[in-house]
Amino acid sequence: MTLSQSLQNDTASLQEEKPVLRIWGRSSLKGNVSISGAKNSALVLMTGALLASDACQLRNIPDLADIESMGKILSALGVKLQRNNDGLTIDASHIAKTEAPYELVSQLRASFFALGPLLARTGVAKMPLPGGCAIGARPVELHVRGLQKMGAEVYIEHGIVNAFARRLKGAHIYLDYPSVGATETLMMAAALAEGQTILENAAQEPEVIDLADFCNAMGARIQGAGSTTIVIDGVPKLHGVDYTIIPDRIEAGTFLVAGAITQSEITVSNVVPEHLFAAIAKLKDIGVGVVQEDRNVLRVVPGMLYHGTDIETLPYPGFPTDMQALFMSLLTLCEGNSVITETVFENRLGHVPELIRMGAHIKVKGNHAVIRGVPFLSGAPVSGTDLRASAALVVAALAAEGQTTISGLQYLDRGYENIEAKLRGLGARVERIQGQSSPALVGVS
Ligand code: EPZ
């Protein structure tokens, strides 16, 4: 085979058919967009349903790839699931298996949240280590150490976390870091433990409160969720419940930024404004008006001139790391300099090179990104490296001159329900092109 033939073959195999999102820029948006249920509530509440001895009905569950994956994992444990109009019926009255398959867990880190409830409910749990992802190593030692403090025997062998406990015992646990997942794992495990558990330095995210409210509706006795100290008095059994989850604050923030970056006055409905306090404060610093129109409706009022600001991501109620990439897109078009410091994950700046391809001026030093505003971005073929990086490219493309083609939609579809339909509903020109050659390779052959 000649060199050019082998190159042709290599290129052909690289240009595998992958869908892309094509966005025509300089969109001006109008109208209203309604926010879906929170992905990061839905995922953990699905594992929380393992605690109940009969069926739970979860409502306002978004239709996302991650929800699909979690459903497969629960089914693999013998749990019965049924999708209905706006939610899920989860019947964990009989748990047939206590080991989740690696090929499913490796696709969804959040499946590791099943460890705590599975152990608390059955006394045995074998969960493959979730492994890292694009944004960081994502260790789980805080989950494991907390369960050990509650009397579980936990050891890791061949990449599997094996946990055993006849009955977990309440304990006083200090979390070295206010980890959302570790707080949720330990809160669920403690709900069925013997005695009282106190979690110090707990995560305060709204999704933690949603999980506590869900567990309490099932008969758990959890106090203090939303503060740094959570007290759980274990009970012998939990019953099923019909529960509606909170709206997705990160999706809400995504559309607030979409309105701001396109200088469009839009409304975002079905939100909880107090979940967005940090994001709204930063939008106002930049010069974007955000008006509460109704209990669950916010209106974006674009300003004439946006100026840069500094952002440091922190555990809630600090600025959410999941909105860092989105705000970086907006800051690339703000007058002056801005500094973003990512303190939560060690590798969550993957969107920077892609924004630079669109004409942004960004310099990265360690976990700091220094952004100098430019007058405009220009459309280009770009690729999402993780869920929120992909969303950041979408909002940048809405503002850019010309056309942008975004690949890496497998990330975007994990966290945004019907994003094209929602953007088109606001007047954006967006289309998903199935089976498009990977844009970055166009012209290689
Ligand atoms: C949850 O992840 C969210 N995912 C993430 O959303 C979110 O970014 C994150 O919380 C922070 O808010 C879900 O809820 C499914 P952490 P989680 O444990 O629980 C370190 C998205 O885009 N850490 O609070 O995994 C960890 O490495 C996703 O929707 C340990 O060191 O986050 C990280 O640096 C991305 N040891 C920091 O804590 C541990 O045992 C925060 O992680 C656990 C965590």
PDB file of N, CA and C in Angstrom, residues 143-197:
ATOM      1  N   HIS A 143     -15.879   9.383  50.038  1.00  0.00           N
ATOM      2  CA  HIS A 143     -17.044   8.477  50.138  1.00  0.00           C
ATOM      3  C   HIS A 143     -16.632   7.244  50.949  1.00  0.00           C
ATOM      4  N   VAL A 144     -15.487   6.646  50.550  1.00  0.00           N
ATOM      5  CA  VAL A 144     -15.052   5.367  51.139  1.00  0.00           C
ATOM      6  C   VAL A 144     -14.727   5.532  52.619  1.00  0.00           C
ATOM      7  N   ARG A 145     -13.950   6.591  52.940  1.00  0.00           N
ATOM      8  CA  ARG A 145     -13.543   6.787  54.342  1.00  0.00           C
ATOM      9  C   ARG A 145     -14.770   7.023  55.222  1.00  0.00           C
ATOM     10  N   GLY A 146     -15.763   7.738  54.702  1.00  0.00           N
ATOM     11  CA  GLY A 146     -16.972   8.004  55.497  1.00  0.00           C
ATOM     12  C   GLY A 146     -17.718   6.720  55.791  1.00  0.00           C
ATOM     13  N   LEU A 147     -17.830   5.841  54.793  1.00  0.00           N
ATOM     14  CA  LEU A 147     -18.540   4.561  55.012  1.00  0.00           C
ATOM     15  C   LEU A 147     -17.775   3.695  56.005  1.00  0.00           C
ATOM     16  N   GLN A 148     -16.434   3.756  55.917  1.00  0.00           N
ATOM     17  CA  GLN A 148     -15.645   2.989  56.893  1.00  0.00           C
ATOM     18  C   GLN A 148     -15.886   3.518  58.303  1.00  0.00           C
ATOM     19  N   LYS A 149     -16.010   4.830  58.436  1.00  0.00           N
ATOM     20  CA  LYS A 149     -16.277   5.403  59.762  1.00  0.00           C
ATOM     21  C   LYS A 149     -17.641   4.918  60.287  1.00  0.00           C
ATOM     22  N   MET A 150     -18.529   4.556  59.339  1.00  0.00           N
ATOM     23  CA  MET A 150     -19.865   4.068  59.758  1.00  0.00           C
ATOM     24  C   MET A 150     -19.859   2.558  59.951  1.00  0.00           C
ATOM     25  N   GLY A 151     -18.627   1.979  59.976  1.00  0.00           N
ATOM     26  CA  GLY A 151     -18.516   0.564  60.320  1.00  0.00           C
ATOM     27  C   GLY A 151     -18.470  -0.373  59.143  1.00  0.00           C
ATOM     28  N   ALA A 152     -18.461   0.176  57.930  1.00  0.00           N
ATOM     29  CA  ALA A 152     -18.403  -0.717  56.760  1.00  0.00           C
ATOM     30  C   ALA A 152     -16.979  -1.241  56.583  1.00  0.00           C
ATOM     31  N   GLU A 153     -16.888  -2.477  56.111  1.00  0.00           N
ATOM     32  CA  GLU A 153     -15.589  -2.998  55.689  1.00  0.00           C
ATOM     33  C   GLU A 153     -15.494  -2.721  54.195  1.00  0.00           C
ATOM     34  N   VAL A 154     -14.520  -1.906  53.796  1.00  0.00           N
ATOM     35  CA  VAL A 154     -14.428  -1.501  52.379  1.00  0.00           C
ATOM     36  C   VAL A 154     -13.001  -1.759  51.888  1.00  0.00           C
ATOM     37  N   TYR A 155     -12.882  -2.517  50.780  1.00  0.00           N
ATOM     38  CA  TYR A 155     -11.549  -2.648  50.197  1.00  0.00           C
ATOM     39  C   TYR A 155     -11.665  -2.594  48.681  1.00  0.00           C
ATOM     40  N   ILE A 156     -10.585  -2.148  48.063  1.00  0.00           N
ATOM     41  CA  ILE A 156     -10.605  -1.974  46.601  1.00  0.00           C
ATOM     42  C   ILE A 156      -9.705  -3.044  45.985  1.00  0.00           C
ATOM     43  N   GLU A 157     -10.249  -3.796  45.062  1.00  0.00           N
ATOM     44  CA  GLU A 157      -9.502  -4.891  44.423  1.00  0.00           C
ATOM     45  C   GLU A 157      -9.903  -4.955  42.951  1.00  0.00           C
ATOM     46  N   HIS A 158      -8.912  -5.039  42.095  1.00  0.00           N
ATOM     47  CA  HIS A 158      -9.175  -5.087  40.631  1.00  0.00           C
ATOM     48  C   HIS A 158     -10.118  -3.961  40.186  1.00  0.00           C
ATOM     49  N   GLY A 159      -9.950  -2.797  40.790  1.00  0.00           N
ATOM     50  CA  GLY A 159     -10.730  -1.642  40.323  1.00  0.00           C
ATOM     51  C   GLY A 159     -12.171  -1.640  40.809  1.00  0.00           C
ATOM     52  N   ILE A 160     -12.464  -2.556  41.748  1.00  0.00           N
ATOM     53  CA  ILE A 160     -13.841  -2.626  42.276  1.00  0.00           C
ATOM     54  C   ILE A 160     -13.808  -2.222  43.756  1.00  0.00           C
ATOM     55  N   VAL A 161     -14.747  -1.363  44.147  1.00  0.00           N
ATOM     56  CA  VAL A 161     -14.904  -1.038  45.571  1.00  0.00           C
ATOM     57  C   VAL A 161     -15.870  -2.076  46.161  1.00  0.00           C
ATOM     58  N   ASN A 162     -15.337  -2.894  47.092  1.00  0.00           N
ATOM     59  CA  ASN A 162     -16.174  -3.914  47.747  1.00  0.00           C
ATOM     60  C   ASN A 162     -16.522  -3.415  49.143  1.00  0.00           C
ATOM     61  N   ALA A 163     -17.809  -3.343  49.440  1.00  0.00           N
ATOM     62  CA  ALA A 163     -18.222  -2.807  50.753  1.00  0.00           C
ATOM     63  C   ALA A 163     -19.207  -3.761  51.407  1.00  0.00           C
ATOM     64  N   PHE A 164     -18.989  -3.993  52.703  1.00  0.00           N
ATOM     65  CA  PHE A 164     -19.856  -4.906  53.466  1.00  0.00           C
ATOM     66  C   PHE A 164     -20.178  -4.256  54.803  1.00  0.00           C
ATOM     67  N   ALA A 165     -21.422  -4.447  55.260  1.00  0.00           N
ATOM     68  CA  ALA A 165     -21.787  -3.973  56.610  1.00  0.00           C
ATOM     69  C   ALA A 165     -23.115  -4.617  56.974  1.00  0.00           C
ATOM     70  N   ARG A 166     -23.117  -5.377  58.055  1.00  0.00           N
ATOM     71  CA  ARG A 166     -24.398  -5.980  58.462  1.00  0.00           C
ATOM     72  C   ARG A 166     -25.415  -4.853  58.666  1.00  0.00           C
ATOM     73  N   ARG A 167     -25.025  -3.861  59.495  1.00  0.00           N
ATOM     74  CA  ARG A 167     -25.849  -2.660  59.587  1.00  0.00           C
ATOM     75  C   ARG A 167     -24.898  -1.507  59.880  1.00  0.00           C
ATOM     76  N   LEU A 168     -24.984  -0.466  59.092  1.00  0.00           N
ATOM     77  CA  LEU A 168     -24.118   0.701  59.299  1.00  0.00           C
ATOM     78  C   LEU A 168     -24.472   1.364  60.625  1.00  0.00           C
ATOM     79  N   LYS A 169     -23.438   1.968  61.229  1.00  0.00           N
ATOM     80  CA  LYS A 169     -23.675   2.647  62.506  1.00  0.00           C
ATOM     81  C   LYS A 169     -23.448   4.143  62.327  1.00  0.00           C
ATOM     82  N   GLY A 170     -24.256   4.931  62.996  1.00  0.00           N
ATOM     83  CA  GLY A 170     -24.088   6.388  62.919  1.00  0.00           C
ATOM     84  C   GLY A 170     -22.688   6.790  63.362  1.00  0.00           C
ATOM     85  N   ALA A 171     -22.158   7.853  62.751  1.00  0.00           N
ATOM     86  CA  ALA A 171     -20.807   8.315  63.128  1.00  0.00           C
ATOM     87  C   ALA A 171     -20.725   9.824  62.957  1.00  0.00           C
ATOM     88  N   HIS A 172     -19.691  10.402  63.570  1.00  0.00           N
ATOM     89  CA  HIS A 172     -19.450  11.857  63.444  1.00  0.00           C
ATOM     90  C   HIS A 172     -18.348  12.004  62.403  1.00  0.00           C
ATOM     91  N   ILE A 173     -18.690  12.497  61.226  1.00  0.00           N
ATOM     92  CA  ILE A 173     -17.755  12.491  60.089  1.00  0.00           C
ATOM     93  C   ILE A 173     -17.439  13.912  59.661  1.00  0.00           C
ATOM     94  N   TYR A 174     -16.121  14.193  59.578  1.00  0.00           N
ATOM     95  CA  TYR A 174     -15.684  15.497  59.041  1.00  0.00           C
ATOM     96  C   TYR A 174     -15.195  15.283  57.618  1.00  0.00           C
ATOM     97  N   LEU A 175     -15.754  16.019  56.671  1.00  0.00           N
ATOM     98  CA  LEU A 175     -15.316  15.872  55.265  1.00  0.00           C
ATOM     99  C   LEU A 175     -14.160  16.838  55.010  1.00  0.00           C
ATOM    100  N   ASP A 176     -13.011  16.311  54.564  1.00  0.00           N
ATOM    101  CA  ASP A 176     -11.862  17.191  54.287  1.00  0.00           C
ATOM    102  C   ASP A 176     -12.235  18.267  53.271  1.00  0.00           C
ATOM    103  N   TYR A 177     -13.178  17.911  52.363  1.00  0.00           N
ATOM    104  CA  TYR A 177     -13.594  18.873  51.344  1.00  0.00           C
ATOM    105  C   TYR A 177     -15.107  18.768  51.222  1.00  0.00           C
ATOM    106  N   PRO A 178     -15.848  19.850  51.063  1.00  0.00           N
ATOM    107  CA  PRO A 178     -17.314  19.747  50.968  1.00  0.00           C
ATOM    108  C   PRO A 178     -17.744  19.122  49.634  1.00  0.00           C
ATOM    109  N   SER A 179     -17.391  17.843  49.479  1.00  0.00           N
ATOM    110  CA  SER A 179     -17.690  17.122  48.241  1.00  0.00           C
ATOM    111  C   SER A 179     -19.194  16.876  48.125  1.00  0.00           C
ATOM    112  N   VAL A 180     -19.774  17.246  46.973  1.00  0.00           N
ATOM    113  CA  VAL A 180     -21.213  17.014  46.751  1.00  0.00           C
ATOM    114  C   VAL A 180     -21.506  15.524  46.799  1.00  0.00           C
ATOM    115  N   GLY A 181     -20.750  14.751  46.039  1.00  0.00           N
ATOM    116  CA  GLY A 181     -21.022  13.316  45.957  1.00  0.00           C
ATOM    117  C   GLY A 181     -20.822  12.610  47.281  1.00  0.00           C
ATOM    118  N   ALA A 182     -19.748  12.966  48.002  1.00  0.00           N
ATOM    119  CA  ALA A 182     -19.497  12.286  49.279  1.00  0.00           C
ATOM    120  C   ALA A 182     -20.594  12.649  50.289  1.00  0.00           C
ATOM    121  N   THR A 183     -21.015  13.921  50.286  1.00  0.00           N
ATOM    122  CA  THR A 183     -22.114  14.326  51.186  1.00  0.00           C
ATOM    123  C   THR A 183     -23.370  13.512  50.887  1.00  0.00           C
ATOM    124  N   GLU A 184     -23.665  13.354  49.598  1.00  0.00           N
ATOM    125  CA  GLU A 184     -24.885  12.634  49.195  1.00  0.00           C
ATOM    126  C   GLU A 184     -24.789  11.143  49.512  1.00  0.00           C
ATOM    127  N   THR A 185     -23.626  10.541  49.218  1.00  0.00           N
ATOM    128  CA  THR A 185     -23.430   9.117  49.519  1.00  0.00           C
ATOM    129  C   THR A 185     -23.637   8.864  51.002  1.00  0.00           C
ATOM    130  N   LEU A 186     -23.004   9.692  51.848  1.00  0.00           N
ATOM    131  CA  LEU A 186     -23.030   9.443  53.296  1.00  0.00           C
ATOM    132  C   LEU A 186     -24.386   9.782  53.897  1.00  0.00           C
ATOM    133  N   MET A 187     -25.060  10.768  53.326  1.00  0.00           N
ATOM    134  CA  MET A 187     -26.403  11.121  53.828  1.00  0.00           C
ATOM    135  C   MET A 187     -27.365   9.958  53.559  1.00  0.00           C
ATOM    136  N   MET A 188     -27.256   9.368  52.364  1.00  0.00           N
ATOM    137  CA  MET A 188     -28.141   8.249  52.013  1.00  0.00           C
ATOM    138  C   MET A 188     -27.807   7.024  52.862  1.00  0.00           C
ATOM    139  N   ALA A 189     -26.517   6.744  53.040  1.00  0.00           N
ATOM    140  CA  ALA A 189     -26.118   5.578  53.846  1.00  0.00           C
ATOM    141  C   ALA A 189     -26.608   5.753  55.289  1.00  0.00           C
ATOM    142  N   ALA A 190     -26.480   6.983  55.808  1.00  0.00           N
ATOM    143  CA  ALA A 190     -26.851   7.249  57.215  1.00  0.00           C
ATOM    144  C   ALA A 190     -28.357   7.156  57.430  1.00  0.00           C
ATOM    145  N   ALA A 191     -29.127   7.347  56.363  1.00  0.00           N
ATOM    146  CA  ALA A 191     -30.598   7.361  56.506  1.00  0.00           C
ATOM    147  C   ALA A 191     -31.111   6.030  57.057  1.00  0.00           C
ATOM    148  N   LEU A 192     -30.401   4.920  56.736  1.00  0.00           N
ATOM    149  CA  LEU A 192     -30.826   3.589  57.220  1.00  0.00           C
ATOM    150  C   LEU A 192     -29.850   3.023  58.250  1.00  0.00           C
ATOM    151  N   ALA A 193     -28.919   3.845  58.721  1.00  0.00           N
ATOM    152  CA  ALA A 193     -27.934   3.341  59.703  1.00  0.00           C
ATOM    153  C   ALA A 193     -28.561   3.316  61.090  1.00  0.00           C
ATOM    154  N   GLU A 194     -27.859   2.659  62.008  1.00  0.00           N
ATOM    155  CA  GLU A 194     -28.336   2.603  63.401  1.00  0.00           C
ATOM    156  C   GLU A 194     -27.777   3.805  64.149  1.00  0.00           C
ATOM    157  N   GLY A 195     -28.625   4.647  64.700  1.00  0.00           N
ATOM    158  CA  GLY A 195     -28.119   5.793  65.452  1.00  0.00           C
ATOM    159  C   GLY A 195     -27.942   7.035  64.592  1.00  0.00           C
ATOM    160  N   GLN A 196     -27.219   7.998  65.201  1.00  0.00           N
ATOM    161  CA  GLN A 196     -27.119   9.328  64.579  1.00  0.00           C
ATOM    162  C   GLN A 196     -25.785   9.519  63.857  1.00  0.00           C
ATOM    163  N   THR A 197     -25.871  10.126  62.682  1.00  0.00           N
ATOM    164  CA  THR A 197     -24.671  10.513  61.924  1.00  0.00           C
ATOM    165  C   THR A 197     -24.656  12.033  61.809  1.00  0.00           C
TER     166      THR A 197
END
